[in-house]
XYZ file of C-alpha atoms in Angstrom:
635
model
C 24.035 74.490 -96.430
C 27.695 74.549 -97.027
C 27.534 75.969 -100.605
C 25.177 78.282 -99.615
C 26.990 80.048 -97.105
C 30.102 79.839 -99.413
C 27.940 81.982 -101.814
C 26.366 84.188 -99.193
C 30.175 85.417 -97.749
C 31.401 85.876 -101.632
C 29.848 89.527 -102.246
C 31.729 90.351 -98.633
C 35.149 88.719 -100.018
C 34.857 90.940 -103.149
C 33.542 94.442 -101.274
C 36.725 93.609 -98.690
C 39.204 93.038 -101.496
C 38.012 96.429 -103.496
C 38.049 98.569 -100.097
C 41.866 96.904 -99.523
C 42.367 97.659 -103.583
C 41.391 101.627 -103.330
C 43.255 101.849 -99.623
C 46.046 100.733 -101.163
C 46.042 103.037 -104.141
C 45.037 106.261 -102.199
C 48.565 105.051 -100.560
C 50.592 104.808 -103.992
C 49.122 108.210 -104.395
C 49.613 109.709 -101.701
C 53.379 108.347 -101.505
C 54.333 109.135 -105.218
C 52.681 113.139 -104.125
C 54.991 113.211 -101.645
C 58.138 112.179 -102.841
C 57.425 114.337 -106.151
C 56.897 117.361 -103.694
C 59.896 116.663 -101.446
C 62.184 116.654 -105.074
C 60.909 119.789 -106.103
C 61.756 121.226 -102.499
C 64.309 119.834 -102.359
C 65.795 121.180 -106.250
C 64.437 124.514 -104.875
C 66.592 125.091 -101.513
C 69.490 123.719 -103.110
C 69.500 126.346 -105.986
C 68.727 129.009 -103.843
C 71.520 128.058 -101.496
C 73.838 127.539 -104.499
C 72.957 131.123 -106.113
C 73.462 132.686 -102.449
C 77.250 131.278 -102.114
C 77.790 132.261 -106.155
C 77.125 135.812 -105.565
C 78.990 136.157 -102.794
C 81.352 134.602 -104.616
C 81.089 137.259 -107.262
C 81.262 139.625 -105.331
C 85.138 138.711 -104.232
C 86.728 137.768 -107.911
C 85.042 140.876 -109.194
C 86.474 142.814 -106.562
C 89.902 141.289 -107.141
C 89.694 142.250 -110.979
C 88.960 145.287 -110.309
C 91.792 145.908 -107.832
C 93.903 144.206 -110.444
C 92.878 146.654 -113.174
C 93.266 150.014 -110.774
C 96.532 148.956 -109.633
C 98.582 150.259 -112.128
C 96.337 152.898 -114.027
C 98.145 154.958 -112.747
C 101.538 154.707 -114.008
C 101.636 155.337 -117.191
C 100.613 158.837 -116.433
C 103.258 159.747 -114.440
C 105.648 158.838 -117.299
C 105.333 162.341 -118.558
C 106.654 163.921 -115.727
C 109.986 162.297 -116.765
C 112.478 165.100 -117.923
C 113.972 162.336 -119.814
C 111.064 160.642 -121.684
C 109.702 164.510 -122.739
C 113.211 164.751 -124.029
C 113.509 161.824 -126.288
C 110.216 162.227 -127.326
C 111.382 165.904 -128.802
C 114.615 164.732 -129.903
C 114.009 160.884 -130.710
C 117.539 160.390 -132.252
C 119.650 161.370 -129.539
C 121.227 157.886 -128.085
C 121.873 159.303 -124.673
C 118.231 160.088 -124.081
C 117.267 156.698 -125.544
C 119.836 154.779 -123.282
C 118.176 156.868 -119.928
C 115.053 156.092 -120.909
C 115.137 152.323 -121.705
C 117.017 151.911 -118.046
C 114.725 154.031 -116.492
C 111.544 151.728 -118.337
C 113.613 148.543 -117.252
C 113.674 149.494 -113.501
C 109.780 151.091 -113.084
C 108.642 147.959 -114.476
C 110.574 145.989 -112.101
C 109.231 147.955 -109.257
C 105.788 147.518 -110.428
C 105.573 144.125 -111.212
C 103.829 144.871 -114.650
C 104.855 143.039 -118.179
C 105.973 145.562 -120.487
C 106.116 149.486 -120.380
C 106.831 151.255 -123.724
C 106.513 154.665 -125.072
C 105.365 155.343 -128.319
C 105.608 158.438 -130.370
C 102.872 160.368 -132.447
C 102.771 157.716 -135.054
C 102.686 154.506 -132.934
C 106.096 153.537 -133.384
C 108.004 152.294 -130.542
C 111.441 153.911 -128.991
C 111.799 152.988 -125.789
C 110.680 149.833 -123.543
C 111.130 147.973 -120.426
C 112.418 145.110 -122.511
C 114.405 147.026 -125.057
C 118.003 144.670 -124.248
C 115.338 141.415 -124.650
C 113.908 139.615 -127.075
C 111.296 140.027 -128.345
C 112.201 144.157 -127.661
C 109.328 146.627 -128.579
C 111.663 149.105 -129.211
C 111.431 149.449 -133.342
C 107.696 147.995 -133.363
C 104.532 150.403 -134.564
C 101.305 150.144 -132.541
C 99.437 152.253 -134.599
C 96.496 150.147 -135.174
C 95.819 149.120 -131.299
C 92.653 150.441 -130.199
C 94.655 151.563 -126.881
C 96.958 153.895 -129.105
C 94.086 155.314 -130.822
C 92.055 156.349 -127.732
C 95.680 157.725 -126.201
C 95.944 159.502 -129.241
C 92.645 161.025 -129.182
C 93.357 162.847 -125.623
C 91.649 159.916 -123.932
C 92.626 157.037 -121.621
C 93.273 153.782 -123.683
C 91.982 150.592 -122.111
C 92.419 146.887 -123.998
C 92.985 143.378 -123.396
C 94.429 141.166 -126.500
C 97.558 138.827 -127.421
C 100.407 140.595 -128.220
C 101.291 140.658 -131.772
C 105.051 140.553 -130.097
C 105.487 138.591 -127.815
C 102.351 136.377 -128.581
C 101.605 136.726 -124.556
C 97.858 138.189 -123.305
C 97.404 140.699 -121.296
C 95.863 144.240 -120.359
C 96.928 147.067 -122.065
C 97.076 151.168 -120.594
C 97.997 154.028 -122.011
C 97.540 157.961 -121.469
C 99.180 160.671 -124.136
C 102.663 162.613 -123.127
C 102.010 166.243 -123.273
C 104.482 169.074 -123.172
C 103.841 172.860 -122.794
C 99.982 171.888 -123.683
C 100.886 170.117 -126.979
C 100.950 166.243 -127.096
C 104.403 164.150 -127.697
C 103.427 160.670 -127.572
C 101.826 157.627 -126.464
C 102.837 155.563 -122.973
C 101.710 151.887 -122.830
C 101.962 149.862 -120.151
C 100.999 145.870 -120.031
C 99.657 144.032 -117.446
C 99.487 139.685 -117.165
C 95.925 139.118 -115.857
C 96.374 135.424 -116.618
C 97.383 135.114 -112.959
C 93.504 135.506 -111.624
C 92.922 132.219 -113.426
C 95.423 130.290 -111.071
C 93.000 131.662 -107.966
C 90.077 130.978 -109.432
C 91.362 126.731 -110.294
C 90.068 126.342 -106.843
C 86.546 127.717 -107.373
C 83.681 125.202 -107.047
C 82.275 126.442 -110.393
C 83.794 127.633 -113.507
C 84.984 131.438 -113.672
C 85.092 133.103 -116.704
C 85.242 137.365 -118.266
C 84.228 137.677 -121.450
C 84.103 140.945 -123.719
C 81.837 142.803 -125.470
C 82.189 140.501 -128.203
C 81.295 137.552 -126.035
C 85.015 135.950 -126.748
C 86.207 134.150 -123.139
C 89.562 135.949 -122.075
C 89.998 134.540 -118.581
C 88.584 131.245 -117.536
C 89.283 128.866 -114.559
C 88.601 126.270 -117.789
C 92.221 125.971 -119.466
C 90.319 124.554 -122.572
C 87.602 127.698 -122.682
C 90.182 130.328 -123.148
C 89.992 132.561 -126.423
C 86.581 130.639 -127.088
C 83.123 132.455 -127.970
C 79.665 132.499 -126.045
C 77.905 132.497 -129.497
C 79.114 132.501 -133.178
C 81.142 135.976 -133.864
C 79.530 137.739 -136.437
C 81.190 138.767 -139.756
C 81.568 142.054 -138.766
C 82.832 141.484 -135.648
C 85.546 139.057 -136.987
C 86.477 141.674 -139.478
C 87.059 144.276 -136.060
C 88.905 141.806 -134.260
C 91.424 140.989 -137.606
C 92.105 144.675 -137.944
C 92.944 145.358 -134.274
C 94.646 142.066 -134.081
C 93.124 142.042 -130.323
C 93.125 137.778 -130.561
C 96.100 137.232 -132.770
C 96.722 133.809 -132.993
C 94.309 132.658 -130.582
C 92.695 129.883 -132.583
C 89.404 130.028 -134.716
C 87.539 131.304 -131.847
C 85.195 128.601 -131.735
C 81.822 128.702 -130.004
C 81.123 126.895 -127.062
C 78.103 125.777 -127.762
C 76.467 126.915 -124.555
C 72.655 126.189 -124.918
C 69.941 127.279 -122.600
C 67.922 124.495 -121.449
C 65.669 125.823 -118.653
C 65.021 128.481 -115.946
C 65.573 127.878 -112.673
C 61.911 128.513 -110.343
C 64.152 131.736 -109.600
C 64.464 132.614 -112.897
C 68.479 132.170 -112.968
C 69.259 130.386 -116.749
C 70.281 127.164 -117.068
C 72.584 125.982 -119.802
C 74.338 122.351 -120.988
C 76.857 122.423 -123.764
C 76.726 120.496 -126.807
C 80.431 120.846 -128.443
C 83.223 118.663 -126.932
C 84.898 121.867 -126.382
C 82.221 123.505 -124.341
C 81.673 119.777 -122.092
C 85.809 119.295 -121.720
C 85.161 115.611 -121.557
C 82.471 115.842 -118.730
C 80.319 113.551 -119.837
C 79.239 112.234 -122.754
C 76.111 112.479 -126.027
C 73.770 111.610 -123.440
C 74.846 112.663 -120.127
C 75.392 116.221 -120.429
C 75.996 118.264 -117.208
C 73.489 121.190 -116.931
C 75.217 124.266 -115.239
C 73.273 127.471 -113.344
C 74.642 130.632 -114.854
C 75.169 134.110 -112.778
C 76.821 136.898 -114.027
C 77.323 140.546 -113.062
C 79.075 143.678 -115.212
C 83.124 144.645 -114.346
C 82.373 148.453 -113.414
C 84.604 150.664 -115.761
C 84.619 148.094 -118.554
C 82.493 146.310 -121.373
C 82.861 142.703 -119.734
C 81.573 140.513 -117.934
C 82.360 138.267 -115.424
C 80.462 135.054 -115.167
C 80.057 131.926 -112.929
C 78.987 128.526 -114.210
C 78.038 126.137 -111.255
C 77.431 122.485 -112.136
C 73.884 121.463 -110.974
C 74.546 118.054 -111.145
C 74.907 117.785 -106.975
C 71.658 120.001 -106.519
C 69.449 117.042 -108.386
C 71.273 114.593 -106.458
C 70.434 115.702 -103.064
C 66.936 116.509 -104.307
C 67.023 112.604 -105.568
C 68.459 111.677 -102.131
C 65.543 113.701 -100.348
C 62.842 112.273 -102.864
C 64.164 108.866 -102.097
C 64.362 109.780 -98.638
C 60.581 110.349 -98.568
C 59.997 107.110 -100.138
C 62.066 105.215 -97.948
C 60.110 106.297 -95.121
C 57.042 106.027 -96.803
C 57.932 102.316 -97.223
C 59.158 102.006 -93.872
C 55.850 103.086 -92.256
C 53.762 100.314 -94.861
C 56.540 97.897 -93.625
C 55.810 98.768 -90.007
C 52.108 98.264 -90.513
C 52.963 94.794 -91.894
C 55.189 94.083 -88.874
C 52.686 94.943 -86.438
C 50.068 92.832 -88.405
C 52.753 89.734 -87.789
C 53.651 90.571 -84.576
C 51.206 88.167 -82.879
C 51.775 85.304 -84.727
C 55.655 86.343 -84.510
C 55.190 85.978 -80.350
C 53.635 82.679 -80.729
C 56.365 81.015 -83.231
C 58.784 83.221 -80.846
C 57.953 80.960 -77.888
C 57.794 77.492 -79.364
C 61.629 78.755 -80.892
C 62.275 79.719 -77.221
C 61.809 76.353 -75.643
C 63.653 74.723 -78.395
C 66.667 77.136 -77.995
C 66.443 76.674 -74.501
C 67.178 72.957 -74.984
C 69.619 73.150 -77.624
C 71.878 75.532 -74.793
C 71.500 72.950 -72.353
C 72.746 70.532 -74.934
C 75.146 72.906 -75.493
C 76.277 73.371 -72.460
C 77.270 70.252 -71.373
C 79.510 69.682 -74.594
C 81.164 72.794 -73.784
C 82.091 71.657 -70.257
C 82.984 68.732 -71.958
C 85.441 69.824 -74.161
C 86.525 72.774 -71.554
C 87.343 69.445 -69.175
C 89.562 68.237 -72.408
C 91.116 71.262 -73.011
C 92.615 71.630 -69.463
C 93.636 68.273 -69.623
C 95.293 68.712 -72.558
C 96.728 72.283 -71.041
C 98.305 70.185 -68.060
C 99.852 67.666 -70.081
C 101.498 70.362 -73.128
C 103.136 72.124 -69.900
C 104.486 69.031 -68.381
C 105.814 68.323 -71.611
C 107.490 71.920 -71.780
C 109.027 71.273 -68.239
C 110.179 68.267 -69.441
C 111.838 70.142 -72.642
C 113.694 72.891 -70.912
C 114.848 69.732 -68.437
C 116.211 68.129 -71.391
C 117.761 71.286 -72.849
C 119.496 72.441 -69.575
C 120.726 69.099 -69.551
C 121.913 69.072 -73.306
C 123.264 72.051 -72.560
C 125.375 71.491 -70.006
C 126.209 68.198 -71.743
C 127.412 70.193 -74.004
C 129.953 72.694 -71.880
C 130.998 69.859 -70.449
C 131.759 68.181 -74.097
C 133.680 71.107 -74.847
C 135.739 71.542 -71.696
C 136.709 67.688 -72.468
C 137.753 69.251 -75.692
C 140.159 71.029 -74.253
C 141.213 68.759 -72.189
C 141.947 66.309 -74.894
C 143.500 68.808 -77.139
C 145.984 69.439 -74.151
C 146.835 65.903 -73.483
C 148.068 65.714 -77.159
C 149.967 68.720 -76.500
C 151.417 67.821 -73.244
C 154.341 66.260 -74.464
C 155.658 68.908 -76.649
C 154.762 71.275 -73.830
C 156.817 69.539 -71.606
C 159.682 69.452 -73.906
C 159.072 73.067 -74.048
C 159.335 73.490 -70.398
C 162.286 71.313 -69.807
C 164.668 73.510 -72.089
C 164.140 76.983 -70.588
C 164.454 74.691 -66.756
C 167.753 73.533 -67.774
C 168.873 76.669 -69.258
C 168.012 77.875 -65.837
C 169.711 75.721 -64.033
C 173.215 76.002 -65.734
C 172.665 79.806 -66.022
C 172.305 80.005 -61.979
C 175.486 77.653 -61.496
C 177.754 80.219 -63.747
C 176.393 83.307 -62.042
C 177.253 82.080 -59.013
C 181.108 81.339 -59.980
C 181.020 84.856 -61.677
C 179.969 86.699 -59.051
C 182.913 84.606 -56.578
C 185.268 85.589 -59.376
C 184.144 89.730 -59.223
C 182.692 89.431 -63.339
C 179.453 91.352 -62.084
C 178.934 91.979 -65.318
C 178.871 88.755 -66.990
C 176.599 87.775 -63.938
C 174.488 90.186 -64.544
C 174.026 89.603 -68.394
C 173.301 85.904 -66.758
C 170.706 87.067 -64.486
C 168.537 89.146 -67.392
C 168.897 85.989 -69.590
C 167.034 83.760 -66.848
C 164.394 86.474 -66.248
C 163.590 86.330 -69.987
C 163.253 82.414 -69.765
C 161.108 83.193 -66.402
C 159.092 85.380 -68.162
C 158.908 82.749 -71.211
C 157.720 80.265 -68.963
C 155.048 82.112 -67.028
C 153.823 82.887 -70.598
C 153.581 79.420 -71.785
C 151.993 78.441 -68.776
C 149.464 81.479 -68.642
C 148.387 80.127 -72.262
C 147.577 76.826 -70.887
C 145.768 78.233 -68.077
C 143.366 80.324 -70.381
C 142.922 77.317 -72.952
C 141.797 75.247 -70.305
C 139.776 77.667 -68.257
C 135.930 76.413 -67.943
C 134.260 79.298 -69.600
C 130.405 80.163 -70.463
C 129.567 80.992 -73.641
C 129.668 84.482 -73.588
C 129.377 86.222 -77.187
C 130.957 89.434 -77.479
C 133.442 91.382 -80.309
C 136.801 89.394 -80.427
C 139.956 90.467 -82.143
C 140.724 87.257 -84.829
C 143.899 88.218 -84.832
C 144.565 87.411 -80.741
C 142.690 84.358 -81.173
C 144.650 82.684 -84.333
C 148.028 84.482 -82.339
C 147.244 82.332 -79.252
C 146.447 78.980 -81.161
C 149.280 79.123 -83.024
C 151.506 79.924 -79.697
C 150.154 76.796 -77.906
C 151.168 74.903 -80.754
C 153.964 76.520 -81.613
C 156.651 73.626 -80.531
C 154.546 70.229 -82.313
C 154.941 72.898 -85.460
C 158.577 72.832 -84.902
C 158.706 69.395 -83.946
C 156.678 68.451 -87.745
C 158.522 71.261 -89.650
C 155.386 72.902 -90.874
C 155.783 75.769 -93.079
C 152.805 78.457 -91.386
C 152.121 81.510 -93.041
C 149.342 83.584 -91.411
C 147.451 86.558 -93.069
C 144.778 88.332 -90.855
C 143.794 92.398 -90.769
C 144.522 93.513 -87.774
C 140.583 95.487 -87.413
C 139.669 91.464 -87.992
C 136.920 91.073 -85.146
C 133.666 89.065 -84.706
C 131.113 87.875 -82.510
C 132.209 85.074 -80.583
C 133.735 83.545 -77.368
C 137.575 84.221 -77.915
C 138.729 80.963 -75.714
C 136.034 78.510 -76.951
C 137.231 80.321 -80.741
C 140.919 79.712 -79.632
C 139.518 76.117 -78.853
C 138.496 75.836 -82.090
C 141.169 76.709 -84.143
C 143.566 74.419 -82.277
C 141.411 71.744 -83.278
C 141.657 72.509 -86.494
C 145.168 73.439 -87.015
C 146.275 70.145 -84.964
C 144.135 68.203 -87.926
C 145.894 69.806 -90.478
C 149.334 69.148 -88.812
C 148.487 65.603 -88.381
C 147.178 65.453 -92.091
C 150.796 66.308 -93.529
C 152.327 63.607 -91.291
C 153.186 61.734 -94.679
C 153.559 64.643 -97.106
C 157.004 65.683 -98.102
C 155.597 69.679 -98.730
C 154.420 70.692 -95.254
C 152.781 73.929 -95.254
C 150.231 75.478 -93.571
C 148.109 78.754 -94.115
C 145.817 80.755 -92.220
C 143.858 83.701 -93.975
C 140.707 85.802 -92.561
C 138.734 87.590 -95.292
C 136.160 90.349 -93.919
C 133.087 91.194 -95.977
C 129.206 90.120 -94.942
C 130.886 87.712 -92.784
C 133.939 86.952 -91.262
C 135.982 83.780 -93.105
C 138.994 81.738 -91.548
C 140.184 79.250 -93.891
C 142.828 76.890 -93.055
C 144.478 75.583 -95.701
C 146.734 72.649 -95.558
C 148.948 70.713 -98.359
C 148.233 67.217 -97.018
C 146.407 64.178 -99.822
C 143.002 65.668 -98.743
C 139.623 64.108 -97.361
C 138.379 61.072 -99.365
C 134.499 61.341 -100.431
C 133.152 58.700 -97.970
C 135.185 60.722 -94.826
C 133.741 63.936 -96.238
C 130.086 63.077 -95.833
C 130.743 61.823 -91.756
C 133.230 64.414 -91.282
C 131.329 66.324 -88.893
C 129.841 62.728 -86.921
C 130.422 62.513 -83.413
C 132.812 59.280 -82.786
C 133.586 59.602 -86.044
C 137.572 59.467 -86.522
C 140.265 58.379 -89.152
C 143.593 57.997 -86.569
C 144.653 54.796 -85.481
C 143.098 53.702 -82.476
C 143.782 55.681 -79.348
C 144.847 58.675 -81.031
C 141.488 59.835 -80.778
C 137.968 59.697 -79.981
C 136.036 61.608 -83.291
C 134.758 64.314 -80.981
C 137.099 67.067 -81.823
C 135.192 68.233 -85.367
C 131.447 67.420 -83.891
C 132.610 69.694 -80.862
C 134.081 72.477 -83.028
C 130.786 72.539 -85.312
C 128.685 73.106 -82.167
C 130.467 75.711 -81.066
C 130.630 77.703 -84.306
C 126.757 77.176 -84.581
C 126.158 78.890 -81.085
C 128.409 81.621 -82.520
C 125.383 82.048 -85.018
C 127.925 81.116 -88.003
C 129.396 77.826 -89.698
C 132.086 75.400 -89.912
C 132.357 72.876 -93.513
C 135.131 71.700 -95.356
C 136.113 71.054 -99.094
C 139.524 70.011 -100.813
C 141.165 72.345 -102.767
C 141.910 71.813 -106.432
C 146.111 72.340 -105.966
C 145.522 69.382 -103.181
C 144.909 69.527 -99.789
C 141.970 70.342 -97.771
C 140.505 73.704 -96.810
C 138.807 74.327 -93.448
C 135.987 77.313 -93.395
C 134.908 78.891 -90.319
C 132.290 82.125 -90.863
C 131.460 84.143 -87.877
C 129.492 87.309 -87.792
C 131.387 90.432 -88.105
C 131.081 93.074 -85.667
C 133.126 96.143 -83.589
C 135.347 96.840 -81.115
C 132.854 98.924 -79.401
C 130.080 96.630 -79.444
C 128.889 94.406 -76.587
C 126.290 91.476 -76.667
C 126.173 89.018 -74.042
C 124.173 85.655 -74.440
């Protein structure tokens, strides 16, 4: 039963399969029909839109040649209305009509914007032109053989376009005959650079050329085309174009190579080039670009102008539309096989469903999870930040308070010279009161007097020495702003002024007076008593006792203080900068006054270090960022 019914449903199997077989040819067909259609429509429209644009086209560059080639034809006719030019022309010797003549060339062909105007006499040769006081002058030269003379000379109006044999230059040549009481006198030329159209025409979609009547290319928006031939020149024509020396020196005038290749379904020709010349490296043996050629006559002349427009674009939009067409053709077979699996897509799409609806729950509840973890961990970081600013207020004002101890110390080590610098001016004061008083009993007004100034001057000394110790010790934030180095070394040096007298220390201090960085001048001041009062206690035990401060400006602002004590032993030099860290007996000091002074000259934004100097001694250098008067920062 079972293998007959396997045989019986075999000649349906095969009919089914050939029916699906021929459907699916008929489609192949049918799809290949249309996308060979929808090229050929598609090469059609774009050619006929391309020809449209190119005549229009036309139309404009030869209107602009034209207009170009009428603007000046008519000046060398009115050259024989010139009293002066009939006149040379009659008496060609005479210097004073040549000298009139050339100026008056010179200055019509400035006006007019042309090349060259000449005038020539009966025989072609040349006595007077524009460029008669330049080389290379025309003025000498015979033009005999120029088709333009010729024509002139023959009553009619000479029109040519060649190189000069001159001035090796191309251009457009007119000329009309000089007559005089009805007889003619000579020849007036005038040149014209066309070479100017090609610069407008660089800018054209397609390639631009004029050719002559010989088929040689004259102007071209192709540098590499110019003075090259449609088609081989024939012998005869070569042997025309050597006698009137129209191409002189233009090259072999080598054929393009220009090749029709087709018709367009409009009947427009179609050409590729075969010579590197003609291609001008656009592509290669086997990828040759095929162009569509227009062309239209220049009214008036023998040329030519002509338009070359690359095709290449055309056949790859009609590609683009034929693949286009097959793309949708595809897509509507792919739709067919979508819909075919769309039922057994909704099936599979449910069972998916249900399994992506549990894997979200799962999801879910690990991202509430982790969310929960997150903001824990969120909670904790900020307590830890409060806990960090905390700390660094503290440090901070740790810190100010480490400083203003400092000072404090600093001025307990002064005190006693201070005081000894207090007690003289108070006992000078004392005995200079007493005598004024027994002067002024005795009538010398004037030695009182004298006495009186003198204790004002030791008033005033006193209110200054005591005003210094007031600002050292003021409590001060640190407020960075520009600060004259010069002030600041002035008023460290003042407060220790009497221990330097006291230790006969040589100072020497060298600072420019524009000297001025960013800083906090008391906590600077603070600084540089520290360091000075080091030095002075370093040269305790050194028979030279000298001392010097210099301030270099350049990226940054240097004060080195030099001393010429026995210098800093390596093992000191590594802690030197170690809080508690101190080589005075015990007593003397605590170690702080270095660590402090580094601090500071770190929140300055610069640095503090220390090396001993090769002459002896050690060297102190504090760098500090340079800045101007008129600047203000605060921190």
């Amino acid at each position: 039963m079972t293998m007959g019914g396997d045989l019986r449903a075999s000649p349906y199997a095969r009919r089914s399969f050939n029916r699906r077989l021929v459907w699916g040819g008929a489609c192949l067909f049918a799809a290949a029909l249309a996308v060979a259609l929808a090229y050929a429509w598609g090469e059609r429209t774009g050619i006929r839109a391309m020809r449209q644009g190119v005549e229009h086209r036309l139309d404009i560059y030869a209107g602009g040649l034209q207009s170009e080639l009428t603007r000046y034809d008519y000046l060398p006719g009115i050259l024989s209305l010139n009293k002066d030019v009939i006149a040379l022309l009659q008496d060609p010797g005479n210097p004073e009509w040549l000298a009139r003549v050339n100026h008056y060339l010179e200055t019509v062909n400035l006006k007019a914007g042309s090349s060259e105007i000449y005038v020539m006499n009966m025989e072609g040769l040349t006595l007077a032109a524009s460029n008669w006081n330049r080389p290379p002058s025309f003025v000498g030269r015979n033009f005999s053989y120029r088709p333009y003379f010729i024509d002139a000379a023959k009553g009619l109006p000479g029109r040519f376009y060649g190189i000069g044999t001159v001035s090796q230059s191309p251009g457009y040549y007119f000329s009309y005959g000089i007559y005089h009481g009805g007889r003619m006198l000579g020849v007036a030329a005038l040149k014209v650079d066309l070479d100017k159209l090609d610069d407008a025409w660089l800018r054209a979609d397609e390639k631009v050329l004029v050719v002559d009547e010989n088929g040689v290319i004259f102007l071209t928006s192709v540098p590499g085309w110019k003075f090259k031939t449609l088609e081989p020149l024939s012998a005869r024509t070569l042997e025309k174009l050597a006698v009137t020396r129209q191409y002189h020196r233009a090259g072999s005038l080598e054929p393009l190579g220009m090749t029709e290749v087709g018709r367009s379904p409009d009947g427009t020709t179609i050409v590729q080039f075969t010579s590197e010349a003609g291609r001008g490296g656009e592509g290669g043996n086997f990828l040759m670009p095929s162009y569509l050629v227009q062309s239209r006559p220049i009214p008036g002349t023998q040329w030519r102008l002509m338009a070359l427009s690359n095709i290449a674009p055309i056949h790859a939009r009609a590609r683009n539309t034929a693949i286009a067409v097959a793309l949708a053709m595809g897509f509507l077979a792919i739709l067919g096989l979508y819909l075919q699996q769309r039922r057994r897509a909704i099936a599979q799409s449910l069972a998916a469903s249900a399994a992506l609806q549990r894997a979200h729950d799962e999801l879910e509840r690990k991202v509430a999870a982790r969310t929960q973890a997150l903001s824990n961990a969120n909670r904790h970081l900020h307590t830890e930040i409060a806990e960090r600013r905390r700390a660094e207020e503290e440090l901070k004002s740790t810190m100010d308070e480490l400083v203003q101890a400092g000072k404090m110390a600093a001025l307990g080590q002064m005190a006693a010279s201070i005081t000894h610098e207090l007690n003289q001016p108070l006992a000078a004061l004392r005995t200079l009161a007493d005598n004024a008083a027994v002067l002024l009993q005795r009538g010398r007004q004037a030695d009182a007097e004298e006495n009186l100034t003198m204790i004002g001057q030791l008033t005033a000394r006193m209110g200054k020495i005591t005003g210094q110790l007031k600002k050292f010790a003021r409590k001060s934030p640190a407020l960075l702003k520009p600060t004259s180095i010069a002030v600041a070394i002035s008023d460290a040096c003042f407060l220790l002024e009497q221990r330097l007298r006291q230790e006969r220390v040589t100072l020497k201090v060298s600072v420019p007076e524009e000297a001025c960085a960013y800083c906090d001048g008391n906590r600077l001041e603070q600084v540089l008593v520290n360091l000075l009062g080091n030095a002075i206690d370093a040269m305790a035990h050194s028979d030279e006792r000298r001392l010097d401060v210099t301030v270099q400006t350049d990226e940054w602002v240097s004060i080195t203080v030099n001393d010429s004590g026995p210098g800093i032993p390596d093992e000191v030099m590594q802690r030197l900068f170690e809080p508690f860290f101190t080589t005075k007996e015990q007593g003397v000091g605590l170690g702080l006054g270095l660590a402090i002074s580094a601090g500071i000259v770190r929140d300055f934004g610069g640095s503090l270090r220390a090396y001993n100097r090769p002459e002896g001694g050690a060297a102190f250098v504090l760098q500090l960022r340079p800045a101007r008067m008129e600047e203000t920062v605060d921190v």
